[in-house]
Coordinates of C-alpha atoms in Angstrom, one line a residue:
Chain R
M26 CA 20.5 25.3 -64.1
S27 CA 20.9 24.2 -67.6
A28 CA 24.0 23.3 -69.6
D29 CA 22.5 25.2 -72.5
R30 CA 24.1 28.4 -73.4
L31 CA 21.7 31.2 -74.1
G32 CA 22.0 33.9 -76.8
L33 CA 19.8 37.0 -76.9
I34 CA 19.3 38.8 -80.2
L35 CA 18.0 42.4 -80.1
L36 CA 16.5 42.7 -83.6
A37 CA 16.2 46.3 -84.8
H38 CA 14.9 47.8 -88.1
G39 CA 18.1 49.5 -89.3
S40 CA 18.6 52.8 -91.1
R41 CA 21.0 54.4 -93.6
D42 CA 21.9 56.9 -90.8
A43 CA 24.9 55.4 -89.0
R44 CA 24.0 57.2 -85.7
W45 CA 20.6 55.4 -85.8
R46 CA 22.1 52.3 -84.1
E47 CA 23.3 54.0 -81.0
P48 CA 20.2 53.5 -78.7
F49 CA 20.3 49.8 -79.7
D50 CA 24.0 49.4 -78.9
S51 CA 23.3 51.2 -75.6
L52 CA 20.4 48.9 -74.9
A53 CA 22.5 45.8 -75.6
Q54 CA 25.2 47.0 -73.3
K55 CA 22.8 47.5 -70.5
V56 CA 21.1 44.1 -71.0
A57 CA 24.5 42.4 -71.1
G58 CA 25.4 44.1 -67.8
R59 CA 22.3 42.6 -66.3
L60 CA 22.7 39.1 -67.9
P61 CA 26.4 38.3 -67.7
D62 CA 25.9 34.6 -68.7
V63 CA 23.9 35.5 -71.8
A64 CA 25.5 36.3 -75.2
V65 CA 23.7 39.5 -76.1
R66 CA 23.8 40.8 -79.8
V67 CA 22.2 43.5 -81.9
S68 CA 21.0 42.6 -85.5
F69 CA 19.3 44.6 -88.2
L70 CA 16.6 44.0 -90.8
K71 CA 18.1 46.4 -93.3
E72 CA 20.8 48.9 -94.1
L73 CA 23.0 48.0 -91.0
E74 CA 25.0 44.9 -90.2
P75 CA 25.0 42.2 -89.0
D76 CA 21.7 40.6 -90.1
I77 CA 20.0 38.0 -87.9
Y78 CA 21.4 35.1 -89.9
A79 CA 25.0 36.1 -89.5
T80 CA 24.4 36.7 -85.8
A81 CA 22.8 33.3 -85.4
D82 CA 25.7 31.7 -87.2
D83 CA 28.2 33.5 -84.9
L84 CA 26.3 32.6 -81.7
T85 CA 25.9 28.9 -82.6
R86 CA 29.6 28.7 -83.5
S87 CA 30.4 30.0 -80.0
G88 CA 28.3 27.2 -78.5
V89 CA 24.9 28.8 -77.9
T90 CA 22.1 26.3 -78.1
R91 CA 19.1 28.5 -77.4
I92 CA 18.4 31.9 -78.9
T93 CA 15.8 34.3 -77.8
V94 CA 14.9 37.1 -80.3
V95 CA 13.5 40.3 -78.9
P96 CA 12.2 42.5 -81.8
V97 CA 13.1 46.1 -80.6
F98 CA 10.2 47.7 -82.5
L99 CA 7.6 50.0 -81.1
A100 CA 4.6 48.3 -82.8
M101 CA 3.5 45.4 -84.8
G102 CA 3.6 46.3 -88.5
G103 CA 4.5 44.8 -91.9
H104 CA 7.8 43.6 -90.7
S105 CA 6.6 41.8 -87.7
A106 CA 3.6 40.3 -89.5
N107 CA 5.3 39.3 -92.7
D108 CA 9.1 39.2 -92.3
F109 CA 9.5 37.7 -88.8
P110 CA 7.8 34.3 -89.6
V111 CA 9.9 34.0 -92.7
M112 CA 13.1 34.8 -90.7
A113 CA 12.1 32.3 -88.0
G114 CA 11.6 29.6 -90.5
R115 CA 15.0 30.2 -92.2
L116 CA 16.8 30.3 -88.8
C117 CA 15.2 27.1 -87.7
A118 CA 16.1 25.3 -91.0
A119 CA 19.7 26.6 -90.8
H120 CA 20.2 25.6 -87.2
P121 CA 18.0 22.5 -86.5
D122 CA 19.7 21.8 -83.2
V123 CA 19.1 25.3 -81.8
K124 CA 15.9 26.2 -79.9
F125 CA 14.6 29.6 -81.0
R126 CA 12.1 31.7 -79.1
W127 CA 10.5 34.9 -80.5
E128 CA 9.2 37.5 -78.1
E129 CA 6.5 40.0 -79.0
V130 CA 7.7 43.4 -80.2
I131 CA 9.0 45.3 -77.2
G132 CA 6.7 48.2 -77.7
S133 CA 3.7 45.9 -76.9
W134 CA 5.1 44.9 -73.5
E135 CA 2.9 46.4 -70.8
E136 CA 5.9 47.2 -68.6
V137 CA 7.6 49.1 -71.4
I138 CA 4.6 51.1 -72.3
G139 CA 4.2 51.9 -68.6
A140 CA 7.8 53.0 -68.4
M141 CA 7.6 55.2 -71.4
A142 CA 4.4 56.8 -70.1
G143 CA 6.1 57.3 -66.7
A144 CA 9.2 58.9 -68.4
I145 CA 7.0 61.4 -70.3
A146 CA 4.9 62.2 -67.2
D147 CA 8.0 62.6 -65.0
R148 CA 9.6 65.0 -67.5
A149 CA 6.4 67.0 -67.4
D150 CA 6.1 66.9 -63.6
G151 CA 9.7 68.0 -63.4
G152 CA 8.9 71.0 -65.6
D153 CA 11.0 69.8 -68.5
I154 CA 7.8 69.5 -70.6
E155 CA 5.3 71.7 -68.8
D156 CA 7.4 74.8 -68.4
Chain Q
M6 CA 1.2 78.1 -62.2
S7 CA 0.6 79.3 -65.6
A8 CA -2.6 80.3 -67.4
D9 CA -1.2 78.6 -70.5
R10 CA -2.9 75.4 -71.5
L11 CA -0.5 72.6 -72.5
G12 CA -0.9 70.2 -75.3
L13 CA 1.3 67.1 -75.7
I14 CA 1.6 65.4 -79.1
L15 CA 3.0 61.8 -79.2
L16 CA 4.3 61.7 -82.8
A17 CA 4.6 58.2 -84.3
H18 CA 5.7 56.9 -87.6
G19 CA 2.5 55.3 -88.9
S20 CA 1.8 52.1 -90.8
R21 CA -0.7 50.6 -93.3
D22 CA -1.5 48.0 -90.6
A23 CA -4.4 49.4 -88.5
R24 CA -3.3 47.4 -85.4
W25 CA 0.1 49.2 -85.5
R26 CA -1.3 52.2 -83.6
E27 CA -2.4 50.3 -80.6
P28 CA 0.7 50.7 -78.4
F29 CA 0.7 54.5 -79.1
D30 CA -3.0 54.8 -78.2
S31 CA -2.2 52.8 -75.0
L32 CA 0.7 55.1 -74.3
A33 CA -1.4 58.2 -74.8
Q34 CA -4.0 56.9 -72.5
K35 CA -1.5 56.2 -69.7
V36 CA 0.2 59.6 -70.1
A37 CA -3.2 61.3 -70.0
G38 CA -4.0 59.5 -66.8
R39 CA -0.8 60.9 -65.3
L40 CA -1.3 64.4 -66.6
P41 CA -5.0 65.2 -66.3
D42 CA -4.5 68.9 -67.1
V43 CA -2.6 68.3 -70.4
A44 CA -4.4 67.6 -73.7
V45 CA -2.6 64.4 -74.9
R46 CA -2.9 63.4 -78.6
V47 CA -1.3 60.9 -80.9
S48 CA -0.3 61.9 -84.5
F49 CA 1.3 60.1 -87.4
L50 CA 3.9 60.9 -90.0
K51 CA 2.3 58.6 -92.6
E52 CA -0.5 56.1 -93.4
L53 CA -2.5 56.8 -90.3
E54 CA -4.5 59.9 -89.2
P55 CA -4.4 62.5 -87.9
D56 CA -1.2 64.2 -89.0
I57 CA 0.6 66.6 -86.7
Y58 CA -0.8 69.7 -88.5
A59 CA -4.5 68.6 -88.0
T60 CA -3.7 67.8 -84.4
A61 CA -2.1 71.2 -83.8
D62 CA -5.1 72.9 -85.4
D63 CA -7.4 71.0 -83.1
L64 CA -5.4 71.7 -80.0
T65 CA -5.1 75.5 -80.7
R66 CA -8.8 75.7 -81.4
S67 CA -9.4 74.2 -78.0
G68 CA -7.3 76.9 -76.3
V69 CA -3.9 75.2 -76.0
T70 CA -1.1 77.8 -76.1
R71 CA 1.9 75.6 -75.7
I72 CA 2.6 72.3 -77.4
T73 CA 5.3 69.8 -76.6
V74 CA 6.0 67.2 -79.3
V75 CA 7.4 63.8 -78.1
P76 CA 8.6 61.8 -81.1
V77 CA 7.8 58.2 -80.2
F78 CA 10.6 56.7 -82.3
L79 CA 13.3 54.3 -81.0
A80 CA 16.2 56.1 -82.8
M81 CA 17.2 59.1 -84.7
G82 CA 17.0 58.4 -88.4
G83 CA 16.0 60.1 -91.7
H84 CA 12.6 61.2 -90.3
S85 CA 14.0 62.9 -87.2
A86 CA 17.0 64.5 -89.0
N87 CA 15.1 65.7 -92.1
D88 CA 11.4 65.8 -91.6
F89 CA 11.1 67.1 -88.0
P90 CA 12.7 70.5 -88.6
V91 CA 10.5 71.0 -91.7
M92 CA 7.4 70.1 -89.6
A93 CA 8.5 72.3 -86.8
G94 CA 8.9 75.2 -89.2
R95 CA 5.5 74.7 -90.7
L96 CA 3.8 74.4 -87.3
C97 CA 5.5 77.6 -86.1
A98 CA 4.4 79.5 -89.2
A99 CA 0.8 78.2 -89.0
H100 CA 0.5 79.0 -85.2
P101 CA 2.7 82.0 -84.5
D102 CA 1.1 82.6 -81.0
V103 CA 1.8 79.0 -79.9
K104 CA 5.0 78.0 -78.2
F105 CA 6.3 74.6 -79.6
R106 CA 8.9 72.5 -77.9
W107 CA 10.4 69.3 -79.5
E108 CA 11.8 66.6 -77.3
E109 CA 14.5 64.1 -78.5
V110 CA 13.2 60.8 -79.9
I111 CA 12.0 58.8 -76.9
G112 CA 14.3 55.9 -77.6
S113 CA 17.3 58.1 -76.9
W114 CA 16.0 59.0 -73.3
E115 CA 18.4 57.3 -70.9
E116 CA 15.5 56.4 -68.5
V117 CA 13.6 54.7 -71.4
I118 CA 16.6 52.7 -72.5
G119 CA 17.2 51.7 -68.9
A120 CA 13.5 50.6 -68.5
M121 CA 13.7 48.5 -71.7
A122 CA 16.9 46.9 -70.6
G123 CA 15.3 46.2 -67.2
A124 CA 12.2 44.7 -68.8
I125 CA 14.3 42.3 -71.0
A126 CA 16.5 41.3 -68.0
D127 CA 13.5 40.8 -65.7
R128 CA 11.8 38.5 -68.2
A129 CA 15.0 36.6 -68.5
D130 CA 15.4 36.4 -64.7
G131 CA 11.9 35.3 -64.4
G132 CA 12.6 32.5 -66.8
D133 CA 10.4 33.8 -69.5
I134 CA 13.4 34.2 -71.7
E135 CA 16.0 32.0 -70.2
D136 CA 13.9 28.8 -69.9

């Protein structure tokens, strides 16, 4: 047990299409249901709000002392290689008393790739794809 | 049982970063392992090859008569709303004897959102995120 309060930021790309955020909101709701003691938030790189800086401000104001960032991207690309380290540096400088941890992009997690493969294969086995 | 031979195209966005494709190749390999009778291919919208038209040509030349397209995108955005119908029309016109089926973007599949939420929560429960 730790007295630290944990925040979890699901970082998504963003889009001009307002409907684009729906799967991420749904994901955040499901994660929050599984982790009732964790403050779960969605943030966006572009087009949609809030950005990760506003979210980090909000979390720290509410007493969060450790923040884990899960980039909800399918693959490592320009954003993850170039933007994420810059963002991590800015967050660290803005909140020197908060411990940040960055996960790998979720699409590189073996268990997620396995689950997506299983979902595709299950739909095929069930005839949804094959028939 | 059907005499039709099925092809499955995992359609991804693409990136200038060559490493970007790795999760999609890994996904295709896992799906192919689960569906040994299905011709599984990865295709890209931009930057990486092959595109979906070259892949469809290749599949039909090898005797595939039905092709299911699974857009491996996390959310519905500009590409799915605008580009996919255009691509579907071009594919249909180029291969009038082939039956195409387009799935929803994989990030909107309830079972995939559930699996991602479970993966995040499991890492947290295991202390990978919380500690």
